[in-house]
Coordinates of C-alpha atoms and ligand atoms in Angstrom, one line a residue:
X1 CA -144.3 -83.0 -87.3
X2 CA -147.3 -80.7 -88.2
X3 CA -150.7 -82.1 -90.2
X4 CA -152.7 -80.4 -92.2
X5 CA -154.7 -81.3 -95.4
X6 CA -152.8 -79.7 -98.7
X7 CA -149.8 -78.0 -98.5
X8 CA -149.7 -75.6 -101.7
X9 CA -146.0 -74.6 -102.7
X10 CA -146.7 -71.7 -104.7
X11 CA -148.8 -68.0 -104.2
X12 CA -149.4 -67.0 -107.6
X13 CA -152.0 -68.0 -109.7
X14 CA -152.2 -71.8 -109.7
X15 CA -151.4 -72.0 -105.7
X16 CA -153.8 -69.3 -105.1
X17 CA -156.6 -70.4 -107.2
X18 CA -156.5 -74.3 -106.1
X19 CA -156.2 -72.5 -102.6
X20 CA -159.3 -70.8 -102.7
X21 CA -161.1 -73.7 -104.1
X22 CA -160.2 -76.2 -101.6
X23 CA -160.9 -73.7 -98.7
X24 CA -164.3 -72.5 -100.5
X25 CA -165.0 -76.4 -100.2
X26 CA -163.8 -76.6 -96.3
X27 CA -160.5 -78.0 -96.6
X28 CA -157.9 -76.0 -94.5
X29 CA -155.1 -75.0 -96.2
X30 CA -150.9 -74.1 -96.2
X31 CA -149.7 -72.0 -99.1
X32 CA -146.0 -71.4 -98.6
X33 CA -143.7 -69.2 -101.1
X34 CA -140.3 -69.1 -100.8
X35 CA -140.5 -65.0 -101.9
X36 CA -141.9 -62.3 -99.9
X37 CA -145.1 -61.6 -101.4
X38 CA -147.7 -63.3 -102.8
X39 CA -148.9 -63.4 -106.5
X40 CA -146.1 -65.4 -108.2
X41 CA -144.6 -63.5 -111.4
X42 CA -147.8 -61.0 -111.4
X43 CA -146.7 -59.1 -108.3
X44 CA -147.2 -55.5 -108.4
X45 CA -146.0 -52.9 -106.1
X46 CA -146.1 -49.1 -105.7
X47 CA -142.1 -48.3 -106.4
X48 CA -140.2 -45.9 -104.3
X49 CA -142.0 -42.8 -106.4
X50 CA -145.6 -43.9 -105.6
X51 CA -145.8 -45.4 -108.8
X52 CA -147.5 -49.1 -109.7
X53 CA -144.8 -51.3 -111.2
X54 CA -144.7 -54.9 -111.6
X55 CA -141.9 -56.6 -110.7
X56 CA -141.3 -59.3 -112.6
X57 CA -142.4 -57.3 -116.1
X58 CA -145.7 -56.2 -117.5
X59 CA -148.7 -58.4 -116.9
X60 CA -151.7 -57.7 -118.8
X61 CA -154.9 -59.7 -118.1
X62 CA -156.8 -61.3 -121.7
X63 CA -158.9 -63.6 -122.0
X64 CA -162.2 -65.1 -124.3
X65 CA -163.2 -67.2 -121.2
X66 CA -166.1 -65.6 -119.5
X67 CA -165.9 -68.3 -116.7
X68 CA -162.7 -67.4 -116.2
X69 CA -163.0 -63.9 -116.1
X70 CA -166.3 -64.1 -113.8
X71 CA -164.0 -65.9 -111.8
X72 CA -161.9 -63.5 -111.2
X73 CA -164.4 -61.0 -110.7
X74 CA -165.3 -62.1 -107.8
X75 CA -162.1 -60.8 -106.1
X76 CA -161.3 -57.5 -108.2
X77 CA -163.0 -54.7 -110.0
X78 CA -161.6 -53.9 -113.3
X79 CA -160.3 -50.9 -115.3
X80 CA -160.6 -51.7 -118.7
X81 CA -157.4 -51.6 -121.1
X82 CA -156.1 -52.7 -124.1
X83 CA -152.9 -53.0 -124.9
X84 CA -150.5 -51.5 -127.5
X85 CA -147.5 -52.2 -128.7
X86 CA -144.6 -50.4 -131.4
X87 CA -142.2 -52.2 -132.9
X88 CA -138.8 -50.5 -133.7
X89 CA -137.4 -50.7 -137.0
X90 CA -134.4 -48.3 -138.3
X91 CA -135.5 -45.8 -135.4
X92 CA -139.1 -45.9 -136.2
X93 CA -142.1 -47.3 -133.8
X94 CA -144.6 -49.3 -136.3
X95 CA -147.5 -50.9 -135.1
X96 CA -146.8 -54.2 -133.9
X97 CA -148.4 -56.7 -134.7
X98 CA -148.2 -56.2 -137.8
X99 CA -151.1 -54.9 -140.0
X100 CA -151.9 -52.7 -142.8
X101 CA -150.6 -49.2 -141.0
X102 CA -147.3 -51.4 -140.6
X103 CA -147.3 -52.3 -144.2
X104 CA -148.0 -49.1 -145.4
X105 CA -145.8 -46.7 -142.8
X106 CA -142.9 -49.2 -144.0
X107 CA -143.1 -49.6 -147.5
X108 CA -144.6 -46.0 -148.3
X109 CA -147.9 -47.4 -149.6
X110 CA -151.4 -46.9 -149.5
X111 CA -152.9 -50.7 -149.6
X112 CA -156.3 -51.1 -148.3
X113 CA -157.5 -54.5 -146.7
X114 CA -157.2 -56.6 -150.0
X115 CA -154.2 -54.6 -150.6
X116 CA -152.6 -56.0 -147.8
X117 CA -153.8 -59.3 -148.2
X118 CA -152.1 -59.5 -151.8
X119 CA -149.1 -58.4 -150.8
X120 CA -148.3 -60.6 -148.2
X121 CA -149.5 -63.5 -150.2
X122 CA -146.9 -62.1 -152.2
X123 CA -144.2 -61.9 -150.0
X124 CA -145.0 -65.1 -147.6
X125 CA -142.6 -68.1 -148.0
X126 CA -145.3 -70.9 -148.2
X127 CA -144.3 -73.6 -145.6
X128 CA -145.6 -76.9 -145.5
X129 CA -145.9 -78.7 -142.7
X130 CA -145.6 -75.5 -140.7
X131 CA -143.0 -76.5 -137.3
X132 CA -140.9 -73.7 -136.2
X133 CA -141.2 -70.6 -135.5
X134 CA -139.3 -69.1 -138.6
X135 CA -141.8 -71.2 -140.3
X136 CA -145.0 -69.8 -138.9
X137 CA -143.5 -65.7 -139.6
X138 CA -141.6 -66.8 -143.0
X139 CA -145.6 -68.7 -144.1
X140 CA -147.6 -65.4 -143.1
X141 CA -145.0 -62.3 -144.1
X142 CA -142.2 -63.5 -145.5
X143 CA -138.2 -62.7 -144.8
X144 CA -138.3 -58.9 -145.4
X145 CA -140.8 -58.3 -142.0
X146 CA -139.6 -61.4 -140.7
X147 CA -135.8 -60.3 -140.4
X148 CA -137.2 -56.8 -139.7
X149 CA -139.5 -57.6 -136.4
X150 CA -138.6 -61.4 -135.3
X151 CA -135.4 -62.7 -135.9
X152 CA -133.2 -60.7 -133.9
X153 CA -135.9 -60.1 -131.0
X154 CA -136.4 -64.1 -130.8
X155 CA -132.7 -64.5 -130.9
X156 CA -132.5 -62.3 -128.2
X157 CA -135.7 -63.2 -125.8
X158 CA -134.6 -67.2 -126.3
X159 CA -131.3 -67.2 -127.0
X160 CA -132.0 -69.6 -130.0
X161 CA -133.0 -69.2 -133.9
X162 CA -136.4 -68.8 -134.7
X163 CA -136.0 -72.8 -136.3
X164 CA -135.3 -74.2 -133.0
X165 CA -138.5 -72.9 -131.5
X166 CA -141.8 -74.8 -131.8
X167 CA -144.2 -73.0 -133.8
X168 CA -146.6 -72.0 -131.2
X169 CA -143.6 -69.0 -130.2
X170 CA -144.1 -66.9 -132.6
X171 CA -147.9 -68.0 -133.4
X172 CA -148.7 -66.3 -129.8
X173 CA -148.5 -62.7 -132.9
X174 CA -151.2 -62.5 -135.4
X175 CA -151.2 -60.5 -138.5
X176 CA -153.4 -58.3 -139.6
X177 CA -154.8 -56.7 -143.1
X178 CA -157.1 -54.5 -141.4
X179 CA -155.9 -51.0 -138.9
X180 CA -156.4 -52.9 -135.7
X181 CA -153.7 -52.0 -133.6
X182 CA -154.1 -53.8 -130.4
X183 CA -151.9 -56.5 -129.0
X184 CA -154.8 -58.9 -128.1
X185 CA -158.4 -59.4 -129.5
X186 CA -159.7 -61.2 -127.0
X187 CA -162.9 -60.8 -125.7
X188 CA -162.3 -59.3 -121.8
X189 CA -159.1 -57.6 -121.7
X190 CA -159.0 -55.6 -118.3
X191 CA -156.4 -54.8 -115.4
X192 CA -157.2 -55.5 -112.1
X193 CA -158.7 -52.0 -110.8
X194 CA -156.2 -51.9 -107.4
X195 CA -153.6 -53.8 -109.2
X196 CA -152.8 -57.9 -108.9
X197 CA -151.3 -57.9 -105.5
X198 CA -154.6 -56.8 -104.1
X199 CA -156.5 -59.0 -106.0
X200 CA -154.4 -62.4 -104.3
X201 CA -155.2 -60.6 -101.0
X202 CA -158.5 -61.2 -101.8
X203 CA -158.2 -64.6 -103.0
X204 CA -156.1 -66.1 -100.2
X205 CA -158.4 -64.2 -97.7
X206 CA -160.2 -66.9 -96.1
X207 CA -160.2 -68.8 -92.7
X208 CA -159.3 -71.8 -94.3
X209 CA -156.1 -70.6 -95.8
X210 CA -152.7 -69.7 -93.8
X211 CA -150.0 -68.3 -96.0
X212 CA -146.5 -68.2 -95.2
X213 CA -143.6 -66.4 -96.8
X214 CA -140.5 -66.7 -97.1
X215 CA -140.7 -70.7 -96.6
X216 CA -139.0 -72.8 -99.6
X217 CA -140.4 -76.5 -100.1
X218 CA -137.0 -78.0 -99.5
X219 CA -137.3 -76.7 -96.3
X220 CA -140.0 -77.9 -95.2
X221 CA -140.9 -81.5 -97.0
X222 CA -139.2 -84.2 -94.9
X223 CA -140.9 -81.7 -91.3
X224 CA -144.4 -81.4 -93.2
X225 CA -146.9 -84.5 -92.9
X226 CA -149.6 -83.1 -95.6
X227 CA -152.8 -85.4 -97.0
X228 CA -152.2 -83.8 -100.0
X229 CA -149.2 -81.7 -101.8
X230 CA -150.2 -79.0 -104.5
X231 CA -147.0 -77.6 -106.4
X232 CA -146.6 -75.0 -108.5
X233 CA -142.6 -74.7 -109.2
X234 CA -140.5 -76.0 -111.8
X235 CA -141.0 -79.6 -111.7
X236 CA -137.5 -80.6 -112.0
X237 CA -136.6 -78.9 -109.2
X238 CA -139.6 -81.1 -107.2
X239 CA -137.5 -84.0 -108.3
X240 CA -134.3 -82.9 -107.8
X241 CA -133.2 -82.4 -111.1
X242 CA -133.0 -86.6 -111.6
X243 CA -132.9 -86.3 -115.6
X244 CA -130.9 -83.2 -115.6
X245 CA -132.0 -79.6 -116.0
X246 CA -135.3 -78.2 -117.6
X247 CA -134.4 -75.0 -119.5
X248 CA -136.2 -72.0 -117.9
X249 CA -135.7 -69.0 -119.5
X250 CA -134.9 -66.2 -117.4
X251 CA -134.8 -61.6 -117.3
X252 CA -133.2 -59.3 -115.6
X253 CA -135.0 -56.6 -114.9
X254 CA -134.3 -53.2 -114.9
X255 CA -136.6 -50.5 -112.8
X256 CA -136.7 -47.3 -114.0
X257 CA -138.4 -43.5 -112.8
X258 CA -138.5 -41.0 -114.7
X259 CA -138.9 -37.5 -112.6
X260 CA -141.6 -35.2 -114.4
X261 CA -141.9 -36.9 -117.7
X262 CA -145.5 -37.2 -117.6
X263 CA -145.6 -39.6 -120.5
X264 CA -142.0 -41.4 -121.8
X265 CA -143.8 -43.4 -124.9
X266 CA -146.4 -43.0 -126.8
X267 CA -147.6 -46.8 -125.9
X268 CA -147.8 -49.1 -123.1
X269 CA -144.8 -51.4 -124.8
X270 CA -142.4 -50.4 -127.3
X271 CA -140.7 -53.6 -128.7
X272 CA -136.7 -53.4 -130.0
X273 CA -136.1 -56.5 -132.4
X274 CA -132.9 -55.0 -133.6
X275 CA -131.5 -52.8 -131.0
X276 CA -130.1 -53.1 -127.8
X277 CA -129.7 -55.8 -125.1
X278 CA -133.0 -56.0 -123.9
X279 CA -136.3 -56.7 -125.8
X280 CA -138.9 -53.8 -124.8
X281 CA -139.3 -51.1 -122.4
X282 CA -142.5 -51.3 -121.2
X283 CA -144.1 -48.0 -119.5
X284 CA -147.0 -49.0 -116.4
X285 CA -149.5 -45.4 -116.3
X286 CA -150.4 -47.0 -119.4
X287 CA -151.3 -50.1 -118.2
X288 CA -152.6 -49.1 -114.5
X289 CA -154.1 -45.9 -115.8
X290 CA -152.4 -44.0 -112.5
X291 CA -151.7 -39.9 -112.8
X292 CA -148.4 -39.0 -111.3
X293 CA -146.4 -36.2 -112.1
X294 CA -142.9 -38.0 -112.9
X295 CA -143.6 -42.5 -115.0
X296 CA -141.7 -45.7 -114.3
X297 CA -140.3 -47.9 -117.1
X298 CA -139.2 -51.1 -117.1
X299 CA -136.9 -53.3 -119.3
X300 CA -136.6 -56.8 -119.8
X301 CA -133.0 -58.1 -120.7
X302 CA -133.3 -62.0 -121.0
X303 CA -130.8 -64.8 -119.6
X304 CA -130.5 -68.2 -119.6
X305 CA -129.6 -68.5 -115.6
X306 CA -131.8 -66.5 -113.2
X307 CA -135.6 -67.3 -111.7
X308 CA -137.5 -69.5 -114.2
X309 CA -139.7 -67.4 -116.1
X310 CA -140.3 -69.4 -119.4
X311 CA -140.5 -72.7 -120.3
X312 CA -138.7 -72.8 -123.4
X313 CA -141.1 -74.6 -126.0
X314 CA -138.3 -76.7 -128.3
X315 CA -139.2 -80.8 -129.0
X316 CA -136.1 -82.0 -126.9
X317 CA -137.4 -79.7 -124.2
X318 CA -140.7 -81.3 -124.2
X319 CA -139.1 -85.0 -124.2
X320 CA -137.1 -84.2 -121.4
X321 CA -140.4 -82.8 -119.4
X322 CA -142.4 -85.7 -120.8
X323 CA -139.9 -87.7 -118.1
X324 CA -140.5 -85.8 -115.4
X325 CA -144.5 -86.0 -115.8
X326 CA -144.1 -89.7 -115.7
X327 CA -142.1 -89.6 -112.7
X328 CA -144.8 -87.1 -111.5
X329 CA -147.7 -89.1 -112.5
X330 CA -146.7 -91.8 -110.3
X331 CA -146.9 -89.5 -107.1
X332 CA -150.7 -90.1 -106.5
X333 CA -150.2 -87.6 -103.8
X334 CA -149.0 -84.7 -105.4
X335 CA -150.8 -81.8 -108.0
X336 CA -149.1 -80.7 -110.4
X337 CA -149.9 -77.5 -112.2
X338 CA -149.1 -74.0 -113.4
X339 CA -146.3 -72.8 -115.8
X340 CA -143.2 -74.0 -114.2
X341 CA -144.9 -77.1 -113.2
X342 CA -146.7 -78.2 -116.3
X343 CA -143.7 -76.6 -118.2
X344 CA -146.4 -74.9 -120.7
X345 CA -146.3 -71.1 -122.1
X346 CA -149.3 -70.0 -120.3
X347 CA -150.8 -67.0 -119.7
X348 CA -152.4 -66.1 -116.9
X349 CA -156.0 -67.1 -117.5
X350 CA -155.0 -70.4 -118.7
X351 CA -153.3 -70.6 -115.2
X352 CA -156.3 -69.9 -113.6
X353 CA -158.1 -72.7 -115.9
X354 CA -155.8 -75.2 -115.6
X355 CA -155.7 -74.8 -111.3
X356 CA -160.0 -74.8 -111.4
X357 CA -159.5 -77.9 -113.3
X358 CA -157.4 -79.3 -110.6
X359 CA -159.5 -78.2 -107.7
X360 CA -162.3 -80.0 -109.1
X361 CA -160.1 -83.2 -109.7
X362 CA -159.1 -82.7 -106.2
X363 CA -162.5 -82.3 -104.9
X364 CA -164.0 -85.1 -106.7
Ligands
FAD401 P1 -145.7 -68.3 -110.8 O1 -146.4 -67.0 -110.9 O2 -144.3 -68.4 -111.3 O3 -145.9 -68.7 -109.3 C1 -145.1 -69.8 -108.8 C2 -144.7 -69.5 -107.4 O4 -144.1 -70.6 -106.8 C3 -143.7 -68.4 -107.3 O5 -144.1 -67.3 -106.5 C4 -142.4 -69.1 -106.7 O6 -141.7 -68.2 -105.8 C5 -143.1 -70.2 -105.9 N1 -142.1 -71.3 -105.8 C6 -141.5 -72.0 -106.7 N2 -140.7 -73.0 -106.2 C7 -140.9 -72.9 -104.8 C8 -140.4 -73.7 -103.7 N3 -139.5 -74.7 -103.9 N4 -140.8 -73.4 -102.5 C9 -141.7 -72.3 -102.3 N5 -142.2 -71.6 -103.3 C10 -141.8 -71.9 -104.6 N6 -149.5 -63.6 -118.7 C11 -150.6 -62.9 -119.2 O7 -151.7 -63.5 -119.2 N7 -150.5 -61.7 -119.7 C12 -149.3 -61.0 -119.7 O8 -149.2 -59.8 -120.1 C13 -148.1 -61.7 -119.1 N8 -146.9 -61.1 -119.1 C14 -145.9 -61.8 -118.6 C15 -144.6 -61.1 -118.6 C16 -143.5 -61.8 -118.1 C17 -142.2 -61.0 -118.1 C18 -143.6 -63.1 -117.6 C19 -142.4 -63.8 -117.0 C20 -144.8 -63.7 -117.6 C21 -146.0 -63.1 -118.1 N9 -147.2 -63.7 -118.2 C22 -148.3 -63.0 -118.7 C23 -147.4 -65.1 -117.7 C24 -147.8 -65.1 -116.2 O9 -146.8 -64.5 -115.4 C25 -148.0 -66.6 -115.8 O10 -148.9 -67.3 -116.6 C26 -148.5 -66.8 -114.4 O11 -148.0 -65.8 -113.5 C27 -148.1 -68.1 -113.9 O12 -148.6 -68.4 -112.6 P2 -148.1 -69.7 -111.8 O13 -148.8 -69.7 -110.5 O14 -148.1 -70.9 -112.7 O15 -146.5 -69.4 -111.6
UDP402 N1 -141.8 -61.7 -131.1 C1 -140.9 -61.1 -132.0 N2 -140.9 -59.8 -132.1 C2 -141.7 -59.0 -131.3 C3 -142.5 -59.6 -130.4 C4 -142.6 -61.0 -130.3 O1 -140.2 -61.8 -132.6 O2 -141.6 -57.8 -131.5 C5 -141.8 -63.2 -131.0 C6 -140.7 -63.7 -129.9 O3 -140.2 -64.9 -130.3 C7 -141.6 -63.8 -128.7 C8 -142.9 -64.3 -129.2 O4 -143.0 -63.7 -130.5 O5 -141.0 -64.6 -127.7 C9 -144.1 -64.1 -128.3 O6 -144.2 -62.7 -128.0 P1 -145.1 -62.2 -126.8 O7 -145.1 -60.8 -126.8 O8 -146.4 -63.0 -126.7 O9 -144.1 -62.7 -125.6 P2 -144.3 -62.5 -124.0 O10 -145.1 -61.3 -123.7 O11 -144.9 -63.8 -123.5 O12 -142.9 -62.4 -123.5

């Protein structure tokens, strides 16, 4: 039986980031991943074609958290970017999310900023106390741009009605009076300048830190005689699905290249509430910045079975996870953390917040 002092199930960011924290602080460490590669869901790779794709859908790094991003900075340069998306209505790409251009382009109209303001106060559906997610879009736009840009696309992406979604869904889209067109605001938006694979080289490259793939916990946690346990998967899984199953939800997706089209949209993601089985086609040069002569695409087509990509925010979802944290609360010897542990819709910088946290509970 081997020793060591934490055994982190989990490469992406929480693993990685509690990793580098405990080795930075002299602990020696075991990350294991039961995939190939490091970097969890924000794996990128150069496809077939020479072109950087990620393979588990586009991953674009935001963030108002200067620690955070300092953080990060320590292990990447950056290129900036900020993102832009279209939204797909009768054949059209509007900008999405919505905001004055969408209003106008739609409706044939020439509002300014308290033009726009007016009508939506117009056309919103007040909603009081706000709880889904059809309340949140139906209390800012009302039905028209609601049925238009959400309904079908959160039908689609969840498998559920906009009601049976906790508010915070749809609440991740502002909307917007003024021209801004960008998907985020916040204050560092960047991509990492080689891309996120080489960034967790950097971060798991220290003495203190041996990483082995290919190596699922199951495997290994009745051989494994660790101080500590940091994990990073879906947290029923850790306890072997005792209450029943925590509903992940899951994509397929499909890789595309495109020979010689130097540009396929005119965006980075074009979004398709209404049409077709999958939800956006997302094209990378955008993102990554790279020149190639031909582009790679991606689309996501979601499913309920499949990797766990999603926690899926709904109230009996969170009751049934509220179980599992008090079985995991009583493990004094185990971290829990990340998005399929914690079961939260995180991005990646609150990843990276939540696993400095931990280090520094860990640390003392
Ligand atoms: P993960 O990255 O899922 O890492 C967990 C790791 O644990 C995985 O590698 C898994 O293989 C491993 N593991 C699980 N169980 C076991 C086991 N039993 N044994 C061994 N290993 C195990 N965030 C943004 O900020 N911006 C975006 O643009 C963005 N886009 C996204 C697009 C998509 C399609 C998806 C799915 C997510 C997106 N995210 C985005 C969210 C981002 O991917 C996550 O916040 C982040 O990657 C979560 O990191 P994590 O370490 O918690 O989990
Ligand atoms: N959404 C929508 N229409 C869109 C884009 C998003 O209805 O064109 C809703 C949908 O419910 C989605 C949620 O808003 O799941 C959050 O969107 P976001 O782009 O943040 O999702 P992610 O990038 O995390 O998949």
């Amino acid at each position: 039986m081997k020793s060591l002092s934490t055994l982190i199930v989990g490469a992406g960011y929480a693993g990685s980031v509690v990793a580098r924290e405990l080795a930075d602080a002299g602990q020696r460490v075991l990350v294991i991943d039961r995939r190939a590669h490091i970097a969890g869901n924000a794996y990128d790779e150069y496809d077939e074609h020479g072109v950087l794709v990620h393979r588990y859908g586009p991953h674009i790094f935001h963030t108002n958290g200067e620690r955070i991003f300092e953080y990060l900075s320590r292990f990447t340069e950056w290129r900036a970017y900020e993102h832009r998306v279209r939204g797909v209505v009768d054949g059209v790409g509007y900008p999405f999310p919505i905001n004055r251009d969408t209003l106008n382009r739609l409706y044939g109209l020439e509002l300014d900023e308290q033009g726009a303001a007016a009508f939506f106060e117009r056309v919103r559906e007040p909603r009081e106390p706000v709880r889904s997610s059809e309340d949140v879009v139906l209390n800012s736009v009302g039905r028209d741009l609601y049925e238009k840009f959400f309904l079908n696309y959160t039908r689609k992406q969840w498998g559920l009605e906009p009601s049976q979604l906790k508010a915070g869904v749809a609440a991740r889209i502002p909307v917007r009076t003024n021209t801004d067109d960008r998907y985020f605001t916040d204050t560092f938006q960047a991509m990492p300048k080689h891309g996120y694979t080489k960034m967790f080289e950097a971060i798991l490259d220290h003495p203190n830190i041996t990483v082995e793939l290919g190596v699922d916990f199951s495997a290994l946690r009745d051989r494994i005689k660790a101080r500590h346990i940091v994990y990073t998967g879906p947290i029923d899984a850790y306890f072997d699905y005792r209450y029943g199953r925590l509903p992940y939800r899951s994509l397929r997706f499909e890789h595309e290249h495109l020979p010689d089209v130097a540009q396929f949209q005119e965006t980075g993601t074009v979004n398709y509430p209404n049409e077709h089985d999958y939800t956006r086609i997302t094209e990378f040069k955008h993102l990554t910045g790279q020149h190639h002569s031909g582009t790679s695409i991606v689309r996501e087509y979601p499913q309920a079975e499949g990797d766990p990509y999603y926690p899926v925010p709904r109230a009996e979802n969170e009751a049934l996870f509220k179980r599992y944290q008090a079985l995991a609360e009583q493990e004094s010897e185990v971290t829990f953390v990340g998005r399929l542990a914690q079961y939260r819709y995180y991005n990646m910088d609150q990843v990276v917040g939540a696993a400095l946290a931990s280090a520094k509970r860990l640390l003392g």
